[in-house]
CSV table of C-alpha atoms and ligand atoms in Angstrom, one decimal:
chain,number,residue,atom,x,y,z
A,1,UNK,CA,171.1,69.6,87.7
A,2,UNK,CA,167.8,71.4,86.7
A,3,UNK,CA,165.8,69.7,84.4
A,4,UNK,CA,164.7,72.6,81.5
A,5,UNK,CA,160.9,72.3,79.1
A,6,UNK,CA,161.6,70.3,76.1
A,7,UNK,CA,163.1,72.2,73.1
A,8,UNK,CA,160.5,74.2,71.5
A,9,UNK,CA,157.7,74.0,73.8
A,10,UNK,CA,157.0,76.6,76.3
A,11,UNK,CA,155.2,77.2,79.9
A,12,UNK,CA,152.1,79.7,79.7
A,13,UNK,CA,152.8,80.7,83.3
A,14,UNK,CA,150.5,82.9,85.3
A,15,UNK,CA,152.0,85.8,84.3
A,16,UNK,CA,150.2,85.1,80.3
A,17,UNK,CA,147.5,82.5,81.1
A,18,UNK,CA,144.8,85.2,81.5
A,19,UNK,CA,145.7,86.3,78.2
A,20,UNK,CA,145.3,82.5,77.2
A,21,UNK,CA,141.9,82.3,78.7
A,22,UNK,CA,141.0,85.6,77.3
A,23,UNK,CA,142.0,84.6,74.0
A,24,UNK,CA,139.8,81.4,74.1
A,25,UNK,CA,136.8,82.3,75.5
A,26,UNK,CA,136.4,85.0,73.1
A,27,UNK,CA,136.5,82.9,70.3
A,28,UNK,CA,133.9,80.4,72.3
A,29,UNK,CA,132.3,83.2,71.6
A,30,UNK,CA,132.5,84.1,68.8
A,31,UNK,CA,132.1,80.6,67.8
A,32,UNK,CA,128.8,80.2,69.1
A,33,UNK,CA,127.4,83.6,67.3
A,34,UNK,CA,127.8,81.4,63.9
A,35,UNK,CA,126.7,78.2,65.1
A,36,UNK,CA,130.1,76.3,65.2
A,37,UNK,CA,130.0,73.6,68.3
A,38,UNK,CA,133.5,72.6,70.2
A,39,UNK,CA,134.8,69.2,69.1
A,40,UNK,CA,137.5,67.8,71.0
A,41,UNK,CA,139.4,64.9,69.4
A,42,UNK,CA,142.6,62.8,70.8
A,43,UNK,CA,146.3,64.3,71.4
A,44,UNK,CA,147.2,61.4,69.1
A,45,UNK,CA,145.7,59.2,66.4
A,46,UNK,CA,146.9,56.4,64.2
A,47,UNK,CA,149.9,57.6,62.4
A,48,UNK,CA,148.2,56.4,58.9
A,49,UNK,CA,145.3,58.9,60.1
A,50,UNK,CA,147.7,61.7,58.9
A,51,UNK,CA,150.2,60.3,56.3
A,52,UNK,CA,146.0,59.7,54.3
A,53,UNK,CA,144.2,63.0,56.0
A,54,UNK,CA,147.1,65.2,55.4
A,55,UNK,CA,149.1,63.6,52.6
A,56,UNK,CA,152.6,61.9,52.1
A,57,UNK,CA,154.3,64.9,50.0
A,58,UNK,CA,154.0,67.6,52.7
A,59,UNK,CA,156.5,69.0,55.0
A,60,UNK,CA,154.2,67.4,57.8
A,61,UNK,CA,154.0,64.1,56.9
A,62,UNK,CA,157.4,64.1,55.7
A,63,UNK,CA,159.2,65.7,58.1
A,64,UNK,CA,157.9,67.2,60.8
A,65,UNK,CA,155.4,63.9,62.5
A,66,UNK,CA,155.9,63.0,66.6
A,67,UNK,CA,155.7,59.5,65.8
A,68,UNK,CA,156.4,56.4,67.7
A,69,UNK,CA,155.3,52.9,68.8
A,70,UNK,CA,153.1,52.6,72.3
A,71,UNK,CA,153.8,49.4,74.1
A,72,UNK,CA,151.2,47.3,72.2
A,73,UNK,CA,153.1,47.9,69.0
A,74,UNK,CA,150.8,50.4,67.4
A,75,UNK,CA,152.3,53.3,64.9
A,76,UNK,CA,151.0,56.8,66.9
A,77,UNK,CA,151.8,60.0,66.1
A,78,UNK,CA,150.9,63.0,67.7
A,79,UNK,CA,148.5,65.2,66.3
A,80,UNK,CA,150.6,68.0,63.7
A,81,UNK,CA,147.1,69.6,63.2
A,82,UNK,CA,143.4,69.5,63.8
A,83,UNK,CA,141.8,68.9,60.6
A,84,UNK,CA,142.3,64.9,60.2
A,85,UNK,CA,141.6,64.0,63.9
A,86,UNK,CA,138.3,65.8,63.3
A,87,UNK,CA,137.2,64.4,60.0
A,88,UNK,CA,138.0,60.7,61.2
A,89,UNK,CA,135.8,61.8,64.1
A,90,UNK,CA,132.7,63.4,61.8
A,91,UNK,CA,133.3,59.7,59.7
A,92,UNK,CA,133.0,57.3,62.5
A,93,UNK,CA,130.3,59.7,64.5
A,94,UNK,CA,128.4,59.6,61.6
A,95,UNK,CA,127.8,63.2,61.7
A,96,UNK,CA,127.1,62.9,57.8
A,97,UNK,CA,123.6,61.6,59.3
A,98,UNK,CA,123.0,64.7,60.7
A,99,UNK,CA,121.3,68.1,58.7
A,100,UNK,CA,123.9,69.6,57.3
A,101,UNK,CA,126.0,71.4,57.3
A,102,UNK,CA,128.1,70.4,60.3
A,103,UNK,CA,129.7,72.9,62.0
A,104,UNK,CA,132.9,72.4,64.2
A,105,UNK,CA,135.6,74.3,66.5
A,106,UNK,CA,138.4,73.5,68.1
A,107,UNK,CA,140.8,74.1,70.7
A,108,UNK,CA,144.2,72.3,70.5
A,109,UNK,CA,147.7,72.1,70.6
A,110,UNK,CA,149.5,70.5,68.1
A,111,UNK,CA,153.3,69.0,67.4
A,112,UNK,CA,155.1,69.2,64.7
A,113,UNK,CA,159.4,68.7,64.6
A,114,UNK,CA,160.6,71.9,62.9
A,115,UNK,CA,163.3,74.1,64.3
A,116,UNK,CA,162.3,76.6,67.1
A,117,UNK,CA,162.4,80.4,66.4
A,118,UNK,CA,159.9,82.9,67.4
A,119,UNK,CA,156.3,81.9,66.2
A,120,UNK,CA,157.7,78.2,65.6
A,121,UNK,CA,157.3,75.7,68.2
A,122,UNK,CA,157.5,72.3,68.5
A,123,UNK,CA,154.2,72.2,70.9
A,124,UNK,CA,152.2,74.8,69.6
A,125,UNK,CA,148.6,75.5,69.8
A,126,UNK,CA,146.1,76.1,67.2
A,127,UNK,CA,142.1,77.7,66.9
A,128,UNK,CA,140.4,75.8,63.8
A,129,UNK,CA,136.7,75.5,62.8
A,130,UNK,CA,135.8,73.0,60.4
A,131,UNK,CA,132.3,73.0,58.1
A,132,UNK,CA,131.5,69.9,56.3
A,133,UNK,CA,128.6,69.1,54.3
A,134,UNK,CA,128.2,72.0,51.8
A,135,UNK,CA,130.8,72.5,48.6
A,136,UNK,CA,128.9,76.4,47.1
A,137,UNK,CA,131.0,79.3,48.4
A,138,UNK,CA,128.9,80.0,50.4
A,139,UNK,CA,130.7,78.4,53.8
A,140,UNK,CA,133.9,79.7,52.2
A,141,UNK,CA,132.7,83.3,53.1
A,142,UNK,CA,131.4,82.4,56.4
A,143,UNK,CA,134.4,81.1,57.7
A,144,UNK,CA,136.9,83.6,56.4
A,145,UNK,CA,134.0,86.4,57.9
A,146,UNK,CA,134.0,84.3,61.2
A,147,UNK,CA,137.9,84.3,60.9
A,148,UNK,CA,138.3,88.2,60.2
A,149,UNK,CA,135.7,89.4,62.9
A,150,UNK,CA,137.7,87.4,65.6
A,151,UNK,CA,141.0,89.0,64.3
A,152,UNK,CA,139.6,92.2,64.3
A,153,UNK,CA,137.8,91.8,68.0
A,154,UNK,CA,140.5,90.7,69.7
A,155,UNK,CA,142.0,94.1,68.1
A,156,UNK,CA,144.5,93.0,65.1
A,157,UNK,CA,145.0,96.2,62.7
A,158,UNK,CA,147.9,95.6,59.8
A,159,UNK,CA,145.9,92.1,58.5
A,160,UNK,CA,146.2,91.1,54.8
A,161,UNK,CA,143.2,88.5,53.6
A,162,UNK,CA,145.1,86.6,51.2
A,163,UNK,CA,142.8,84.1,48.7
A,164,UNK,CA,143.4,81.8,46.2
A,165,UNK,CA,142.3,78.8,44.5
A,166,UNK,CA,144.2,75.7,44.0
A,167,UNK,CA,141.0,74.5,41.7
A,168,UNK,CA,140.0,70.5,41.4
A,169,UNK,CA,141.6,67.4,40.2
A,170,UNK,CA,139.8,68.1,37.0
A,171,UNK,CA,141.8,71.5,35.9
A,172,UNK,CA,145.0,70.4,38.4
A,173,UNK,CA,145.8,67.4,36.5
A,174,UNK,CA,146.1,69.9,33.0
A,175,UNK,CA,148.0,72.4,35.2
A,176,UNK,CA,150.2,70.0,36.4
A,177,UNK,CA,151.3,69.0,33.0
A,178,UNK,CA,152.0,72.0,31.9
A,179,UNK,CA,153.6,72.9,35.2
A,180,UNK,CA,156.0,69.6,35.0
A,181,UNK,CA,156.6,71.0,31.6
A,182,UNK,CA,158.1,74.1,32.9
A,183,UNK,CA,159.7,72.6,35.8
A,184,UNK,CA,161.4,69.8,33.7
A,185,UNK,CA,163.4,73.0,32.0
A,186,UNK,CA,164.4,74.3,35.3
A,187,UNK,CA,165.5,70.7,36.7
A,188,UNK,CA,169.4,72.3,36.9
A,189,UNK,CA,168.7,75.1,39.3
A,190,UNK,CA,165.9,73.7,41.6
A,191,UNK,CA,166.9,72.7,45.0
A,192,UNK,CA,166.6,68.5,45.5
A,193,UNK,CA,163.7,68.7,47.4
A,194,UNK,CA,161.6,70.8,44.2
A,195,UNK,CA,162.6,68.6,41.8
A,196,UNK,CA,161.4,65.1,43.9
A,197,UNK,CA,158.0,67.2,44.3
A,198,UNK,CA,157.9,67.9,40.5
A,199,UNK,CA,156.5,64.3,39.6
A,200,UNK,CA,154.7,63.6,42.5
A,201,UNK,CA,153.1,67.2,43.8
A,202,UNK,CA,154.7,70.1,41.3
A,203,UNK,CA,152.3,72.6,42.9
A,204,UNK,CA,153.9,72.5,46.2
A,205,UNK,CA,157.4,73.9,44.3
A,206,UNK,CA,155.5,77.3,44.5
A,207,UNK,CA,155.7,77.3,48.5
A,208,UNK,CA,159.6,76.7,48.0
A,209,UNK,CA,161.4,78.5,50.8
A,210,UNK,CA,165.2,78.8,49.0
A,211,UNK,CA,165.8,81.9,47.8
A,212,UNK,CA,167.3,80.3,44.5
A,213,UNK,CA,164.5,78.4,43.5
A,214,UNK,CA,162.0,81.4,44.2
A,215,UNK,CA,164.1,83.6,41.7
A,216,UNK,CA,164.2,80.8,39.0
A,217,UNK,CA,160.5,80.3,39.5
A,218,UNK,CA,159.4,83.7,39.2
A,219,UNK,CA,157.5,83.0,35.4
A,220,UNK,CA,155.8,79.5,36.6
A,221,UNK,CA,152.4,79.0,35.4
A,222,UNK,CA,150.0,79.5,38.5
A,223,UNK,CA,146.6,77.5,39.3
A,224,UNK,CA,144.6,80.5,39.2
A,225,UNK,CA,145.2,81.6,35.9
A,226,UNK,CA,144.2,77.8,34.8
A,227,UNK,CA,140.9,77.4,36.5
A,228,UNK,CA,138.0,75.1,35.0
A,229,UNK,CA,134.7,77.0,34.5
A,230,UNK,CA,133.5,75.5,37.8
A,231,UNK,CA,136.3,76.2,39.8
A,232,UNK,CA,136.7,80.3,38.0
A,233,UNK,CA,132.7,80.1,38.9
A,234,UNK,CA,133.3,79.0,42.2
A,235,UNK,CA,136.0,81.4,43.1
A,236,UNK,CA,134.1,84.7,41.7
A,237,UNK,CA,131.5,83.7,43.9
A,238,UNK,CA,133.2,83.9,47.3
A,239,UNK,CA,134.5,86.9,45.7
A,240,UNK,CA,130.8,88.7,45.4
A,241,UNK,CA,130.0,87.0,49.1
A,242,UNK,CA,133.6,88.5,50.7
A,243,UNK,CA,132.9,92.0,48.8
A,244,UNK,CA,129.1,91.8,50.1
A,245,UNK,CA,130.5,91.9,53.6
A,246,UNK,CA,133.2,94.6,52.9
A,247,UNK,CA,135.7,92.3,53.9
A,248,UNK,CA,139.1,93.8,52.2
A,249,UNK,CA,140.6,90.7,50.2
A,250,UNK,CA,143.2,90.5,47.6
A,251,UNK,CA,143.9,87.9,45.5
A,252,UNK,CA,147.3,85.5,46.1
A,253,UNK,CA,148.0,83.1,43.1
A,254,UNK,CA,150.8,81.8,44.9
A,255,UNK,CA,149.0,80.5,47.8
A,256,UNK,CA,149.4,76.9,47.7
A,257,UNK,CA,148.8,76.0,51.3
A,258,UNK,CA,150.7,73.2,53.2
A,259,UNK,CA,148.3,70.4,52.7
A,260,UNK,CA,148.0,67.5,50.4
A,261,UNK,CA,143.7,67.9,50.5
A,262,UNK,CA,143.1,71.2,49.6
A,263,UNK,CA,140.8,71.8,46.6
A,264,UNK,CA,139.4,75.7,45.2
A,265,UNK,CA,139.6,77.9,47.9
A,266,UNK,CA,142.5,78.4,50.3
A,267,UNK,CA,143.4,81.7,52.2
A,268,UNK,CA,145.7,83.1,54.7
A,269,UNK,CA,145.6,85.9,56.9
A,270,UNK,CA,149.0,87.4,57.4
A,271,UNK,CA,149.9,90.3,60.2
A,272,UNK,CA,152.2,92.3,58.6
A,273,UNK,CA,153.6,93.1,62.0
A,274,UNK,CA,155.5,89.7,62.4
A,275,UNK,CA,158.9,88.8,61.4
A,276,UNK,CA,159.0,85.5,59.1
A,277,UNK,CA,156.6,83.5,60.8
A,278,UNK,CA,154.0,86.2,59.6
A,279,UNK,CA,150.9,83.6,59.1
A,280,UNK,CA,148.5,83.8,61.4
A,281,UNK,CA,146.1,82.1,59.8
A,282,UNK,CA,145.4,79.5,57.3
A,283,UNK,CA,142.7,77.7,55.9
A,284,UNK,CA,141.1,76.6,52.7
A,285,UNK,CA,138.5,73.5,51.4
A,286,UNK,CA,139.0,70.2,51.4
A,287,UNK,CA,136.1,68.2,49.5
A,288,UNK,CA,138.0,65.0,48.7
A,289,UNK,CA,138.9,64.7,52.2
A,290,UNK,CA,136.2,62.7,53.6
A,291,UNK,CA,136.0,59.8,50.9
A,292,UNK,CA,140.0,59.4,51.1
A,293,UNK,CA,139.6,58.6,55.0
A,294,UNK,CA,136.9,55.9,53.8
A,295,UNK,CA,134.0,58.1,54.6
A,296,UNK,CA,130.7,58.3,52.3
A,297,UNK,CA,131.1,60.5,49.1
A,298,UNK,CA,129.4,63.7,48.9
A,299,UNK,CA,131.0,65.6,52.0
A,300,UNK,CA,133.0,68.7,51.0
A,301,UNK,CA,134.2,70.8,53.7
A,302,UNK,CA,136.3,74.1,54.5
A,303,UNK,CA,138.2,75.2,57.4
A,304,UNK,CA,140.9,77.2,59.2
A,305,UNK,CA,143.4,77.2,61.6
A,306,UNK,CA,145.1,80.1,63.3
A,307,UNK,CA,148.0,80.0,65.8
A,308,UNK,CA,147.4,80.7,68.9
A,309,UNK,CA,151.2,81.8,70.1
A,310,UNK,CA,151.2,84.1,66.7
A,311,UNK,CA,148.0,85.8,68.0
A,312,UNK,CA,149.3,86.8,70.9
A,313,UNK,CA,153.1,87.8,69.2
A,314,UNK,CA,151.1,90.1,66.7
A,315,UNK,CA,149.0,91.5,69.7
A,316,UNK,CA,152.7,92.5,71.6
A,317,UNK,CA,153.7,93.6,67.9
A,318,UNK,CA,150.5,96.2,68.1
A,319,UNK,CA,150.6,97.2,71.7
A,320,UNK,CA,147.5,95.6,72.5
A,321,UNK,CA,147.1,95.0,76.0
A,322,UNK,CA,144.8,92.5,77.7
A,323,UNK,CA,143.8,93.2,81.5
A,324,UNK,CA,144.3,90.2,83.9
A,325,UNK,CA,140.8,90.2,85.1
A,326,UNK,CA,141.4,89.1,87.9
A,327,UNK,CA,140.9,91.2,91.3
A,328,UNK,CA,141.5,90.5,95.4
A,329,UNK,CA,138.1,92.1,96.5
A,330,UNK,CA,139.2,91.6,100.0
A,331,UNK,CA,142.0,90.9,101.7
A,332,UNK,CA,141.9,90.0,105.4
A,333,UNK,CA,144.3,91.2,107.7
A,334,UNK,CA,144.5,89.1,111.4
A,335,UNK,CA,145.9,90.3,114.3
A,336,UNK,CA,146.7,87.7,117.3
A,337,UNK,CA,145.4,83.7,117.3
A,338,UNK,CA,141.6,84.4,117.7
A,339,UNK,CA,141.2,86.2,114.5
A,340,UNK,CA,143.5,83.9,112.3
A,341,UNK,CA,141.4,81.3,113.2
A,342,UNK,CA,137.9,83.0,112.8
A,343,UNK,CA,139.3,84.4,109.3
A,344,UNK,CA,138.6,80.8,108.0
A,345,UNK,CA,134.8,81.4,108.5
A,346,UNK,CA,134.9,84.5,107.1
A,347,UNK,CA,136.7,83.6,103.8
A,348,UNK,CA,134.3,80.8,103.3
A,349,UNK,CA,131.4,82.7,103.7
A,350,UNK,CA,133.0,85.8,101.3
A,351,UNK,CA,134.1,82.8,98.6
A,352,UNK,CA,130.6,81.5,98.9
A,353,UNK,CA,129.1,84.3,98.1
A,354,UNK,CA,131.5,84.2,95.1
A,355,UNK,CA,133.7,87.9,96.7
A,356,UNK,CA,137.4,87.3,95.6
A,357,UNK,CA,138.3,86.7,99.2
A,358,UNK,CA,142.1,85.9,100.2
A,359,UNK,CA,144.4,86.1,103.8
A,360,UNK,CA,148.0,85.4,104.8
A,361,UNK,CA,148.9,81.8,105.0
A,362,UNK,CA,152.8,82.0,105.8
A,363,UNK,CA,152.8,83.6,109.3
A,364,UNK,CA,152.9,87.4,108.1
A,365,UNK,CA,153.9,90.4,111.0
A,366,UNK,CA,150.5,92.7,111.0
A,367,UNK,CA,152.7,95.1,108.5
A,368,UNK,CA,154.0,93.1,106.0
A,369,UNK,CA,150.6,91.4,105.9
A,370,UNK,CA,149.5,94.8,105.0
A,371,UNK,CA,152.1,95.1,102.5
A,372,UNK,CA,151.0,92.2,100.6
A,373,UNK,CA,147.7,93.3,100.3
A,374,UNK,CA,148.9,96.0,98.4
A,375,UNK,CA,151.3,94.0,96.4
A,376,UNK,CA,148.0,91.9,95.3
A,377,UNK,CA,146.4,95.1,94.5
A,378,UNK,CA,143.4,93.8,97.0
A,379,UNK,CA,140.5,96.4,96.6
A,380,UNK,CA,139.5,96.1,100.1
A,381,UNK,CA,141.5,95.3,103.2
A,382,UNK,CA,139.1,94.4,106.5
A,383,UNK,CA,141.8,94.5,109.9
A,384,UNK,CA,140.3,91.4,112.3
A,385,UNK,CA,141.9,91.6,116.1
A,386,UNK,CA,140.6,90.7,119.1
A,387,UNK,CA,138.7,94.2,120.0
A,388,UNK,CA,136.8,93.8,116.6
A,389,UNK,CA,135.7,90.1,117.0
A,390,UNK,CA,134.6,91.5,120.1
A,391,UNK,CA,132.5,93.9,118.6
A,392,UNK,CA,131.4,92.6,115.9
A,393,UNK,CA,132.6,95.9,114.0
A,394,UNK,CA,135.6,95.8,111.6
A,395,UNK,CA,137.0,98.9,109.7
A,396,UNK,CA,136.4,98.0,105.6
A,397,UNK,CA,139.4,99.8,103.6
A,398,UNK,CA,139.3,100.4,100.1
A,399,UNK,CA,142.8,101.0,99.1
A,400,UNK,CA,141.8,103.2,96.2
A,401,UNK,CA,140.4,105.7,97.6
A,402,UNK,CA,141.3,105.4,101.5
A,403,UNK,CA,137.7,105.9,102.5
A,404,UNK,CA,137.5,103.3,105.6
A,405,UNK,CA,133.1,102.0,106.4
A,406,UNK,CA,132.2,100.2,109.9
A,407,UNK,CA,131.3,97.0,108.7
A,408,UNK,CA,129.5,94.1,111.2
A,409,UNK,CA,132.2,90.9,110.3
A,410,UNK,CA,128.3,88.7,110.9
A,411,UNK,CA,127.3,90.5,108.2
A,412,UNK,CA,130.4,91.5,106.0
A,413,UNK,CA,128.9,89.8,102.9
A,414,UNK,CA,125.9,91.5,102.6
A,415,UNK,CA,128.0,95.2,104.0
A,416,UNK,CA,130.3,94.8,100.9
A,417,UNK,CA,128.3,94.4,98.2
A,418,UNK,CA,126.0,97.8,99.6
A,419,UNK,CA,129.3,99.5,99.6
A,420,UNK,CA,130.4,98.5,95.8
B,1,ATP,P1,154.1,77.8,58.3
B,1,ATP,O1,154.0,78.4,56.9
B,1,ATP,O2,154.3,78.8,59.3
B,1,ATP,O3,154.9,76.6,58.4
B,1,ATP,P2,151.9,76.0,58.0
B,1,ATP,O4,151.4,76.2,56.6
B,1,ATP,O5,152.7,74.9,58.3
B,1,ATP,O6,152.6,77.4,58.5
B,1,ATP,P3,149.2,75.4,59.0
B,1,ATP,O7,149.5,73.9,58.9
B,1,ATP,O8,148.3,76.0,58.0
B,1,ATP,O9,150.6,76.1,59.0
B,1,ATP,O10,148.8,75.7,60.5
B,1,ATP,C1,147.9,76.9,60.7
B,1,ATP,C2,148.5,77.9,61.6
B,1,ATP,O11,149.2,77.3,62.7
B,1,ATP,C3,149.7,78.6,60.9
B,1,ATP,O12,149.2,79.7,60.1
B,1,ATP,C4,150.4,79.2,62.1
B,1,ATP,O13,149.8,80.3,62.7
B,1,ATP,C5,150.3,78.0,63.1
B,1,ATP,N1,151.5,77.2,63.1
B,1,ATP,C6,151.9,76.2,62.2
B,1,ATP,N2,153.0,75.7,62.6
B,1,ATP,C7,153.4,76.3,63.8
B,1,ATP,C8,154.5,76.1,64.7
B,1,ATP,N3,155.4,75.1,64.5
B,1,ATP,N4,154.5,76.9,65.8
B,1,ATP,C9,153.6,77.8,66.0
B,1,ATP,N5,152.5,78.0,65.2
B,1,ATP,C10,152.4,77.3,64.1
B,2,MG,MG1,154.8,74.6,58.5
C-alpha cells in the first residue's frame, strides 16, 4: 500500500515551486526596500509560548495547537503562527537594546488543526513582518503600505483594505460591559461556544461564524464606535497617513481579528476573488505583547501575516501567470562512446561558466535524445560525434529560430555567449 501526505498538508512539486520561489524572493525584496530584516525562529516552541503570546480564548490556542510531549517530557507545540516565536526571540535577543524601531520578516510555515478545504491547511505557510518599538501610527501605515505594494506587485486587482480598531484595555474594559450587557439578553439564541466567550472575551462573539448568532447579533455595540480619545486620535491618524499615500481603505468595525493581543489597529486584506477562505491577509498591533511574555515594558509593536497558499489561489482566481524562469541554454546531443564521455568536460566547463548546460543520462538513441531536447524546451542543441571531436567544429542549433553557427567545442563557452 502507498503511503499518501498527511491530511491537509500538501507537496509544492516542481511543477509550482518556481512560483514559490518567485513569490518569496519578491517579497525579500520588497522587504529590504523598507528596511525589514529576515528573522527565522524554531518550527516549535514551548507550548506555554503560545497559550501566553497568542491567548487561551482563541480558536488557536483552543483548538487548533500541534501539541505534544518530546521524549524529555517537555510540552511542544508546533508553531500556529509567527508572531510569538518572534517576540520571545526580540525578548531574549535583547533587540529592545537596539535603536528602534526593530524591524522583522519572516518566512514560515505554520500548523494549525482545522478541517482542510481550499485555502485551509493543516501545514500552511505564512509571509509576516513584525515592527516593534514604536506605538504612533506611524508603523501602522508603513506596514499596511509595505503590505499593499507587495499585493499589488505581485499583480492582485479585486483587494479590499479593511481597518479597524479594537482600542486599549482602557476603553475595552467599558465596551465590554456594555457589550456583556447586550450579550447577557441574547444568552437564549447564541451558540455554546459565544456565550462561554461572553465573560471571558465578549469581543471575539463578533467573529462568530454560525449563521444564527450573526443574525441575532446584527445591533451589537462595536469597539469602534466606543473608542477613548487616544485610541479615536490614534486611529484618525493612520487614517490621514493611509489617505496621504492614496491607499484605498475602508473602515470594518467588525474586524476583531483572531488573536488574544491585539490593541487599536487591526486590518485585513481580502481578495474578493476567493471562495470563503477570502483573507489574504491579516495583521494589526499588539503593544501589551512584549510585557506579557516577561519582556521590558514600553515595546509596542504591529504586524501582519499573509498566506502564502491564498496568494497563489487569488493569483489562479485572476489569471495571473508566473513564468518558470528557468531555461536549458544548451542541450548536448552525443553520438557514439567518445563523445558521451567528452560531453562531461564540456558540461562542466558550460555550468562553470554559469550556461544552463544539460545531456542525456539514460542511454538515449541519437533521435529521441533530440526529442528531449525539445521536450525541455532547450534553447540551443550542440550534436558531438566522432567527426566533430575530430574537428574541433560542432554545429550550435537554436531551436527557435533554426539558424545553425560553427562553433569550436575548445571554445564553446566563449562561441555562445557572442552568439546570444
Ligand atoms: P481565518 O479567518 O482564515 O481562519 P485567521 O484569522 O485564523 O484566518 P491569521 O491567524 O490572521 O488567520 O493568519 C494570517 C493569514 O494566514 C490568514 O489571513 C490566511 O491568509 C492564512 N491562514 C490562516 N490559517 C490558515 C490555514 N489553516 N491554511 C492556510 N492559510 C491560513
Ligand atoms: Mg483561523
Amino acid at each position: 500500500m502507498t503511503i499518501s501526505a498527511p491530511r491537509g498538508t500538501k507537496d509544492i512539486t516542481p511543477s509550482d515551486s518556481y512560483k514559490w520561489n518567485y513569490l518569496e524572493k519578491k517579497f525579500r525584496n520588497l522587504c529590504d526596500l523598507y528596511g525589514y530584516k529576515e528573522i527565522r525562529t524554531p518550527i516549535f516552541e514551548y507550548t506555554e509560548l503560545f497559550k501566553r503570546g497568542v491567548g487561551d480564548t482563541t480558536d488557536i490556542v483552543q483548538k487548533e495547537m500541534y501539541t505534544f510531549f518530546d521524549k524529555g517530557k517537555r510540552e511542544l507545540t508546533l508553531k500556529p503562527e509567527g508572531t510569538a516565536g518572534v517576540m520571545r526571540s526580540f525578548i531574549e535577543n535583547k533587540m529592545y537594546a537596539d535603536a528602534q524601531p526593530t524591524k522583522l520578516f519572516y518566512i514560515t510555515p505554520c500548523f494549525r488543526y482545522e478541517r482542510p478545504q481550499s485555502g485551509r491547511q493543516r501545514q500552511f505557510n505564512q509571509f509576516g513582518v513584525e515592527a516593534v518599538g514604536g506605538d504612533s501610527p506611524s508603523l501602522d501605515a508603513e506596514i499596511i503600505s509595505l503590505a499593499v505594494q507587495y499585493l499589488e506587485e505581485i499583480g492582485l486587482k479585486d483587494l479590499v483594505i479593511a481597518i479597524n480598531s479594537v482600542g486599549c484595555p482602557v476603553c475595552r474594559a467599558e465596551y465590554n460591559k456594555k457589550l456583556r450587557e447586550f450579550l447577557k439578553q441574547k444568552e437564549d439564541v447564541l451558540c455554546d461556544l459565544c456565550n462561554e466567550r461572553r465573560e471571558k472575551n465578549p469581543m471575539r462573539v463578533i467573529d462568530c461564524k454560525n449563521e444564527e448568532c450573526q443574525k441575532n447579533l446584527q445591533d451589537i455595540p462595536l469597539m469602534a464606535d466606543n473608542l477613548c480619545q487616544e485610541c479615536s486620535d490614534h486611529f484618525e491618524t493612520l487614517k490621514v497617513y493611509l489617505n496621504e499615500m492614496d491607499i484605498n481603505y475602508k473602515v470594518d468595525k467588525r474586524i476583531v481579528r483572531g488573536l488574544d493581543y491585539y490593541k487599536r489597529t487591526a486590518f485585513e486584506i481580502i481578495s474578493n476573488n476567493l471562495g470563503a477562505q477570502s483573507t489574504v491577509c491579516g495583521g494589526g498591533r499588539y503593544d501589551g505583547l512584549v510585557e506579557q511574555l516577561g519582556g521590558p515594558e514600553g515595546n509596542a509593536g504591529i504586524g501582519f501575516a499573509m498566506g502564502v497558499e491564498r496568494l497563489l489561489l487569488t493569483m489562479e482566481a485572476e489569471s495571473i501567470e508566473i513564468e518558470d524562469p528557468h531555461k536549458t541554454d544548451i542541450f548536448i546531443v552525443t553520438i557514439g562512446d567518445k563523445a558521451k564521455v567528452k560531453s562531461f568536460s564540456i558540461l562542466k566547463e558550460l555550468r562553470k561558466n554559469h550556461i544552463s548546460a544539460d545531456k542525456d543520462h539514460i542511454d538515449r538513441s541519437v533521435k529521441a535524445q533530440f526529442k528531449y531536447s525539445n521536450k525541455i524546451n532547450a534553447k540551443f542543441t550542440i550534436v558531438i560525434g566522432d567527426e566533430e571531436l575530430e574537428k574541433d567544429i560542432a554545429i550550435l542549433k537554436n531551436m527557435d529560430t533554426g539558424e545553425q553557427i560553427e562553433v569550436r567545442i575548445s571554445n564553446l563557452v566563449d562561441e555562445f555567449k557572442k552568439s546570444l
